[in-house]
Amino acid sequence: MKGILGKRLLGTVFAGALAASLLVGCGSAAADTKVADQNKAEATEAPVKADNTDTAQAEEPVAVAIDKEAFDALISSGIVADDADIAASSWASSVKEAGVLRVGGTRTSFLFSQLDETDDSIRGFDAGLYQLLARYILGDETKFEVTQVDSSTRESVLQSDQVDAVFATYSITPARQEVISFAGPYYTSKQAVLVKAGNADITGIDSLAGKTVATQAGSTGPSILAEFAPDAIVQEFQNDAEARTALEQGRVDAYVTDYTLLLNAIVKNPNVYQIAGDVFGPEDNYGIGLPLDSDGVAFVNDFLKKITEDGTWTKLWQISLGARTGIDTAPEAPVIE
């Protein structure tokens, strides 16, 4: 793995502090039923195709597996909120009354929220956070249910009250803050350029002029490319799998998105991709999406501060990211105002 990432990446892995030093499973009975229905639906969906080649993420090679025992032990030892703290928040009280935390999330983000079909559990950095939050509110980390989201549906599931919160490497932007609210940030990243392994033609963001570049619709990618690579030919895809499929098949020359999401692809598919150049762009803060003007923001921020102060955030990072990417030094958690 260190051969894949190299010393250069250690200095550029994440924005901010890290530059200095990406479903279902456990759940209540209701969650299990909902997830089972989702799994059946997803199993019947047509895979992404191009040039008569099937591309299914389930068939991608798995590398650098998470330490399941360590992850599960950390989550099950998480703190539990006082009744008074829950009563002071109408958002938390609603979750408590329902007996389940409804999460908008993903199940295919290798480092952040990956479904393990061997035990029907989701593990990773984002998954760990929402399971810790379920434990914090309900006293039981299994009391959650997950609705699958992508970059184009994260706001809508909150606006339509399908979920209580969205955990999905969700960048905080002014436009999104007009329709939803964010707790956090809980993580920071920057942008990067992904190319096929061995590509010597593209050396970074400055060499994308005239190139066909993939990014995700509904993400910050299109605006980032408009600013930093205005002469690139931008092609938008609905999700990460479609964008990477286009790259693998040569339908696009490069793929630009959050570095941490690209790191997922690199560690999961050794020798298939490489990062071209350094990370770039403004610091990208990941937040937890909540309904607009919800008092859940203050409640979740208090939760984040507590798990940062007691070391849980750092331990979750080490299990989900550090140990799996060869990065030994954990970053400092982002400051929550």
mmCIF file of C-alpha atoms in Angstrom, residues 78-337:
data_model
loop_
_atom_site.group_PDB
_atom_site.id
_atom_site.type_symbol
_atom_site.label_atom_id
_atom_site.label_comp_id
_atom_site.label_asym_id
_atom_site.label_seq_id
_atom_site.Cartn_x
_atom_site.Cartn_y
_atom_site.Cartn_z
ATOM 1 C CA GLY A 78 -19.423 5.036 22.392
ATOM 2 C CA ILE A 79 -20.887 7.593 24.784
ATOM 3 C CA VAL A 80 -24.615 7.944 25.496
ATOM 4 C CA ALA A 81 -26.345 11.314 25.873
ATOM 5 C CA ASP A 82 -28.027 12.451 29.051
ATOM 6 C CA ASP A 83 -31.819 12.546 28.963
ATOM 7 C CA ALA A 84 -31.677 16.291 29.600
ATOM 8 C CA ASP A 85 -29.513 16.865 26.518
ATOM 9 C CA ILE A 86 -31.949 14.949 24.336
ATOM 10 C CA ALA A 87 -34.984 16.712 25.823
ATOM 11 C CA ALA A 88 -33.410 20.089 25.021
ATOM 12 C CA SER A 89 -33.390 19.274 21.286
ATOM 13 C CA SER A 90 -36.620 18.740 19.360
ATOM 14 C CA TRP A 91 -34.618 16.982 16.602
ATOM 15 C CA ALA A 92 -33.004 14.525 19.022
ATOM 16 C CA SER A 93 -36.287 14.050 20.886
ATOM 17 C CA SER A 94 -37.986 13.102 17.622
ATOM 18 C CA VAL A 95 -35.300 10.508 16.891
ATOM 19 C CA LYS A 96 -35.579 9.182 20.437
ATOM 20 C CA GLU A 97 -39.360 8.884 20.179
ATOM 21 C CA ALA A 98 -39.129 7.093 16.822
ATOM 22 C CA GLY A 99 -36.584 4.650 18.261
ATOM 23 C CA VAL A 100 -34.433 4.737 15.151
ATOM 24 C CA LEU A 101 -31.997 7.148 13.476
ATOM 25 C CA ARG A 102 -32.887 7.484 9.780
ATOM 26 C CA VAL A 103 -29.704 8.040 7.810
ATOM 27 C CA GLY A 104 -29.092 9.088 4.237
ATOM 28 C CA GLY A 105 -25.861 7.340 3.306
ATOM 29 C CA THR A 106 -23.993 5.094 0.914
ATOM 30 C CA ARG A 107 -22.743 1.534 0.992
ATOM 31 C CA THR A 108 -19.996 1.567 -1.637
ATOM 32 C CA SER A 109 -17.517 4.122 -0.288
ATOM 33 C CA PHE A 110 -14.640 1.818 0.604
ATOM 34 C CA LEU A 111 -13.081 3.950 3.326
ATOM 35 C CA PHE A 112 -16.177 5.811 4.505
ATOM 36 C CA SER A 113 -19.209 3.511 4.312
ATOM 37 C CA GLN A 114 -18.714 0.094 2.750
ATOM 38 C CA LEU A 115 -21.264 -2.707 2.983
ATOM 39 C CA ASP A 116 -19.732 -6.023 4.047
ATOM 40 C CA GLU A 117 -21.982 -8.690 2.563
ATOM 41 C CA THR A 118 -20.460 -11.394 4.752
ATOM 42 C CA ASP A 119 -22.171 -10.000 7.844
ATOM 43 C CA ASP A 120 -24.516 -7.335 6.399
ATOM 44 C CA SER A 121 -22.724 -4.543 8.257
ATOM 45 C CA ILE A 122 -21.515 -1.173 7.017
ATOM 46 C CA ARG A 123 -18.177 0.084 8.260
ATOM 47 C CA GLY A 124 -16.024 3.103 7.562
ATOM 48 C CA PHE A 125 -15.552 6.649 8.780
ATOM 49 C CA ASP A 126 -19.020 8.023 7.928
ATOM 50 C CA ALA A 127 -20.717 4.786 8.963
ATOM 51 C CA GLY A 128 -18.910 4.851 12.279
ATOM 52 C CA LEU A 129 -20.080 8.394 12.957
ATOM 53 C CA TYR A 130 -23.765 7.692 12.377
ATOM 54 C CA GLN A 131 -23.608 4.487 14.368
ATOM 55 C CA LEU A 132 -21.971 6.380 17.228
ATOM 56 C CA LEU A 133 -24.712 9.016 16.939
ATOM 57 C CA ALA A 134 -27.402 6.333 17.070
ATOM 58 C CA ARG A 135 -25.813 5.023 20.242
ATOM 59 C CA TYR A 136 -25.521 8.555 21.636
ATOM 60 C CA ILE A 137 -29.248 9.235 21.190
ATOM 61 C CA LEU A 138 -30.808 5.792 21.574
ATOM 62 C CA GLY A 139 -28.282 3.943 23.720
ATOM 63 C CA ASP A 140 -27.952 1.320 20.980
ATOM 64 C CA GLU A 141 -25.663 1.622 17.961
ATOM 65 C CA THR A 142 -27.816 -0.801 15.956
ATOM 66 C CA LYS A 143 -30.895 1.431 15.979
ATOM 67 C CA PHE A 144 -30.509 2.989 12.566
ATOM 68 C CA GLU A 145 -31.853 2.562 9.069
ATOM 69 C CA VAL A 146 -30.165 3.699 5.881
ATOM 70 C CA THR A 147 -31.638 5.217 2.735
ATOM 71 C CA GLN A 148 -29.249 5.097 -0.200
ATOM 72 C CA VAL A 149 -28.272 8.539 -1.526
ATOM 73 C CA ASP A 150 -25.930 9.961 -4.133
ATOM 74 C CA SER A 151 -24.672 13.461 -4.855
ATOM 75 C CA SER A 152 -27.915 14.425 -6.607
ATOM 76 C CA THR A 153 -30.375 13.243 -3.917
ATOM 77 C CA ARG A 154 -28.835 14.282 -0.616
ATOM 78 C CA GLU A 155 -30.841 17.503 -0.263
ATOM 79 C CA SER A 156 -34.136 16.004 -1.418
ATOM 80 C CA VAL A 157 -34.223 13.210 1.161
ATOM 81 C CA LEU A 158 -33.836 15.799 3.910
ATOM 82 C CA GLN A 159 -36.392 18.178 2.439
ATOM 83 C CA SER A 160 -38.961 15.395 2.087
ATOM 84 C CA ASP A 161 -38.342 14.091 5.628
ATOM 85 C CA GLN A 162 -37.199 10.687 4.421
ATOM 86 C CA VAL A 163 -34.138 10.842 6.697
ATOM 87 C CA ASP A 164 -33.046 12.596 9.876
ATOM 88 C CA ALA A 165 -29.474 13.214 8.745
ATOM 89 C CA VAL A 166 -27.175 12.640 5.782
ATOM 90 C CA PHE A 167 -23.670 11.191 6.233
ATOM 91 C CA ALA A 168 -22.111 10.944 2.771
ATOM 92 C CA THR A 169 -18.807 12.851 2.429
ATOM 93 C CA TYR A 170 -21.122 15.842 2.077
ATOM 94 C CA SER A 171 -19.317 19.103 1.281
ATOM 95 C CA ILE A 172 -20.620 22.209 3.021
ATOM 96 C CA THR A 173 -21.411 24.889 0.418
ATOM 97 C CA PRO A 174 -23.364 28.180 0.545
ATOM 98 C CA ALA A 175 -25.824 26.929 -2.084
ATOM 99 C CA ARG A 176 -26.639 23.830 -0.064
ATOM 100 C CA GLN A 177 -26.956 25.871 3.102
ATOM 101 C CA GLU A 178 -29.852 27.722 1.497
ATOM 102 C CA VAL A 179 -31.986 24.558 1.542
ATOM 103 C CA ILE A 180 -30.551 22.435 4.360
ATOM 104 C CA SER A 181 -28.388 22.906 7.453
ATOM 105 C CA PHE A 182 -25.064 21.302 8.336
ATOM 106 C CA ALA A 183 -23.493 20.118 11.550
ATOM 107 C CA GLY A 184 -19.716 20.033 11.574
ATOM 108 C CA PRO A 185 -17.409 20.099 9.781
ATOM 109 C CA TYR A 186 -16.215 16.659 10.833
ATOM 110 C CA TYR A 187 -13.634 16.175 8.068
ATOM 111 C CA THR A 188 -11.685 18.161 5.462
ATOM 112 C CA SER A 189 -10.396 17.366 1.992
ATOM 113 C CA LYS A 190 -9.321 19.017 -1.260
ATOM 114 C CA GLN A 191 -9.727 18.118 -4.931
ATOM 115 C CA ALA A 192 -7.514 15.857 -7.048
ATOM 116 C CA VAL A 193 -7.184 14.470 -10.553
ATOM 117 C CA LEU A 194 -7.511 10.711 -11.091
ATOM 118 C CA VAL A 195 -6.110 9.087 -14.250
ATOM 119 C CA LYS A 196 -5.412 5.554 -15.392
ATOM 120 C CA ALA A 197 -2.223 4.029 -14.027
ATOM 121 C CA GLY A 198 0.743 4.771 -16.258
ATOM 122 C CA ASN A 199 -0.719 7.960 -17.717
ATOM 123 C CA ALA A 200 2.211 10.355 -18.169
ATOM 124 C CA ASP A 201 0.327 12.869 -20.307
ATOM 125 C CA ILE A 202 -1.767 14.404 -17.534
ATOM 126 C CA THR A 203 0.368 15.731 -14.703
ATOM 127 C CA GLY A 204 -2.209 17.667 -12.727
ATOM 128 C CA ILE A 205 -4.999 20.203 -12.910
ATOM 129 C CA ASP A 206 -2.945 22.496 -15.180
ATOM 130 C CA SER A 207 -2.789 19.884 -17.952
ATOM 131 C CA LEU A 208 -6.542 19.336 -18.432
ATOM 132 C CA ALA A 209 -7.102 21.921 -21.178
ATOM 133 C CA GLY A 210 -8.805 20.190 -24.108
ATOM 134 C CA LYS A 211 -9.131 16.952 -22.133
ATOM 135 C CA THR A 212 -12.450 15.237 -21.432
ATOM 136 C CA VAL A 213 -12.836 15.206 -17.673
ATOM 137 C CA ALA A 214 -15.397 13.320 -15.617
ATOM 138 C CA THR A 215 -16.964 14.613 -12.436
ATOM 139 C CA GLN A 216 -20.139 13.910 -10.470
ATOM 140 C CA ALA A 217 -23.351 15.792 -11.168
ATOM 141 C CA GLY A 218 -24.654 17.578 -8.102
ATOM 142 C CA SER A 219 -21.190 17.689 -6.519
ATOM 143 C CA THR A 220 -18.748 20.576 -6.206
ATOM 144 C CA GLY A 221 -16.792 19.103 -9.145
ATOM 145 C CA PRO A 222 -18.382 21.095 -12.000
ATOM 146 C CA SER A 223 -17.781 24.471 -10.337
ATOM 147 C CA ILE A 224 -14.255 23.466 -9.296
ATOM 148 C CA LEU A 225 -13.423 22.537 -12.897
ATOM 149 C CA ALA A 226 -14.973 25.746 -14.210
ATOM 150 C CA GLU A 227 -12.606 27.685 -11.964
ATOM 151 C CA PHE A 228 -9.388 25.664 -12.144
ATOM 152 C CA ALA A 229 -9.645 23.999 -15.583
ATOM 153 C CA PRO A 230 -11.924 26.245 -17.672
ATOM 154 C CA ASP A 231 -10.705 24.761 -20.964
ATOM 155 C CA ALA A 232 -11.476 21.163 -19.996
ATOM 156 C CA ILE A 233 -14.394 19.343 -21.620
ATOM 157 C CA VAL A 234 -16.515 18.417 -18.620
ATOM 158 C CA GLN A 235 -18.694 15.314 -18.624
ATOM 159 C CA GLU A 236 -20.969 14.797 -15.620
ATOM 160 C CA PHE A 237 -21.929 11.376 -14.257
ATOM 161 C CA GLN A 238 -24.493 10.437 -11.629
ATOM 162 C CA ASN A 239 -22.096 8.605 -9.334
ATOM 163 C CA ASP A 240 -18.512 7.615 -8.674
ATOM 164 C CA ALA A 241 -18.845 4.168 -10.283
ATOM 165 C CA GLU A 242 -20.031 5.620 -13.598
ATOM 166 C CA ALA A 243 -17.240 8.199 -13.642
ATOM 167 C CA ARG A 244 -14.541 5.617 -12.951
ATOM 168 C CA THR A 245 -16.012 3.238 -15.531
ATOM 169 C CA ALA A 246 -15.752 5.974 -18.144
ATOM 170 C CA LEU A 247 -12.130 6.560 -17.142
ATOM 171 C CA GLU A 248 -11.241 2.868 -17.294
ATOM 172 C CA GLN A 249 -12.812 2.523 -20.732
ATOM 173 C CA GLY A 250 -11.099 5.599 -22.127
ATOM 174 C CA ARG A 251 -14.282 7.592 -22.660
ATOM 175 C CA VAL A 252 -12.801 10.336 -20.473
ATOM 176 C CA ASP A 253 -9.192 11.272 -19.871
ATOM 177 C CA ALA A 254 -9.414 12.084 -16.177
ATOM 178 C CA TYR A 255 -11.781 12.249 -13.220
ATOM 179 C CA VAL A 256 -11.871 15.163 -10.774
ATOM 180 C CA THR A 257 -13.524 15.003 -7.363
ATOM 181 C CA ASP A 258 -12.666 15.060 -3.654
ATOM 182 C CA TYR A 259 -9.278 13.511 -2.968
ATOM 183 C CA THR A 260 -10.635 11.315 -0.215
ATOM 184 C CA LEU A 261 -13.126 9.745 -2.618
ATOM 185 C CA LEU A 262 -10.348 9.099 -5.110
ATOM 186 C CA LEU A 263 -8.281 7.550 -2.363
ATOM 187 C CA ASN A 264 -11.092 5.004 -2.019
ATOM 188 C CA ALA A 265 -10.562 3.973 -5.633
ATOM 189 C CA ILE A 266 -6.784 3.771 -5.311
ATOM 190 C CA VAL A 267 -6.722 1.542 -2.242
ATOM 191 C CA LYS A 268 -9.552 -0.633 -3.530
ATOM 192 C CA ASN A 269 -8.098 -1.109 -7.007
ATOM 193 C CA PRO A 270 -4.298 -1.391 -6.792
ATOM 194 C CA ASN A 271 -2.406 -0.524 -9.984
ATOM 195 C CA VAL A 272 -5.563 0.599 -11.812
ATOM 196 C CA TYR A 273 -5.434 4.338 -11.102
ATOM 197 C CA GLN A 274 -3.031 7.042 -10.036
ATOM 198 C CA ILE A 275 -3.291 10.625 -8.796
ATOM 199 C CA ALA A 276 -1.965 13.179 -11.281
ATOM 200 C CA GLY A 277 -0.144 15.995 -9.531
ATOM 201 C CA ASP A 278 -1.024 17.463 -6.172
ATOM 202 C CA VAL A 279 -4.314 18.152 -4.471
ATOM 203 C CA PHE A 280 -5.721 21.571 -5.287
ATOM 204 C CA GLY A 281 -8.539 23.983 -4.712
ATOM 205 C CA PRO A 282 -10.111 25.350 -1.539
ATOM 206 C CA GLU A 283 -10.375 23.330 1.619
ATOM 207 C CA ASP A 284 -13.472 21.161 1.317
ATOM 208 C CA ASN A 285 -15.295 20.720 4.607
ATOM 209 C CA TYR A 286 -17.528 17.685 5.045
ATOM 210 C CA GLY A 287 -20.644 18.194 7.137
ATOM 211 C CA ILE A 288 -23.600 16.193 8.407
ATOM 212 C CA GLY A 289 -26.718 17.248 6.524
ATOM 213 C CA LEU A 290 -29.761 18.113 8.631
ATOM 214 C CA PRO A 291 -33.150 19.704 7.898
ATOM 215 C CA LEU A 292 -33.025 23.460 7.339
ATOM 216 C CA ASP A 293 -32.826 25.449 10.584
ATOM 217 C CA SER A 294 -33.000 22.275 12.681
ATOM 218 C CA ASP A 295 -31.896 22.497 16.318
ATOM 219 C CA GLY A 296 -30.230 19.179 15.580
ATOM 220 C CA VAL A 297 -27.225 21.196 14.382
ATOM 221 C CA ALA A 298 -26.328 22.264 17.920
ATOM 222 C CA PHE A 299 -27.047 18.773 19.269
ATOM 223 C CA VAL A 300 -24.896 16.990 16.672
ATOM 224 C CA ASN A 301 -22.108 19.559 17.006
ATOM 225 C CA ASP A 302 -22.047 18.899 20.746
ATOM 226 C CA PHE A 303 -21.806 15.173 19.979
ATOM 227 C CA LEU A 304 -18.911 15.770 17.568
ATOM 228 C CA LYS A 305 -17.063 17.861 20.125
ATOM 229 C CA LYS A 306 -17.443 15.136 22.747
ATOM 230 C CA ILE A 307 -16.154 12.311 20.554
ATOM 231 C CA THR A 308 -13.254 14.505 19.510
ATOM 232 C CA GLU A 309 -12.313 15.356 23.086
ATOM 233 C CA ASP A 310 -12.489 11.752 24.307
ATOM 234 C CA GLY A 311 -10.334 10.447 21.430
ATOM 235 C CA THR A 312 -13.058 8.492 19.636
ATOM 236 C CA TRP A 313 -12.782 10.588 16.453
ATOM 237 C CA THR A 314 -9.053 9.871 16.193
ATOM 238 C CA LYS A 315 -9.499 6.148 16.868
ATOM 239 C CA LEU A 316 -12.236 5.942 14.218
ATOM 240 C CA TRP A 317 -9.945 7.701 11.717
ATOM 241 C CA GLN A 318 -7.101 5.313 12.490
ATOM 242 C CA ILE A 319 -9.282 2.215 12.022
ATOM 243 C CA SER A 320 -11.184 3.429 8.961
ATOM 244 C CA LEU A 321 -8.502 5.397 7.120
ATOM 245 C CA GLY A 322 -5.023 5.472 8.617
ATOM 246 C CA ALA A 323 -4.416 1.743 9.020
ATOM 247 C CA ARG A 324 -5.780 1.072 5.533
ATOM 248 C CA THR A 325 -3.782 3.677 3.616
ATOM 249 C CA GLY A 326 -0.396 3.425 5.281
ATOM 250 C CA ILE A 327 -0.742 6.851 6.919
ATOM 251 C CA ASP A 328 0.538 6.718 10.471
ATOM 252 C CA THR A 329 -0.202 10.212 11.763
ATOM 253 C CA ALA A 330 -3.825 11.119 12.392
ATOM 254 C CA PRO A 331 -4.928 14.649 11.530
ATOM 255 C CA GLU A 332 -6.521 16.953 14.025
ATOM 256 C CA ALA A 333 -10.306 16.978 13.842
ATOM 257 C CA PRO A 334 -11.735 20.143 12.254
ATOM 258 C CA VAL A 335 -12.651 22.895 14.670
ATOM 259 C CA ILE A 336 -16.404 23.301 15.153
ATOM 260 C CA GLU A 337 -17.408 26.885 15.822
#
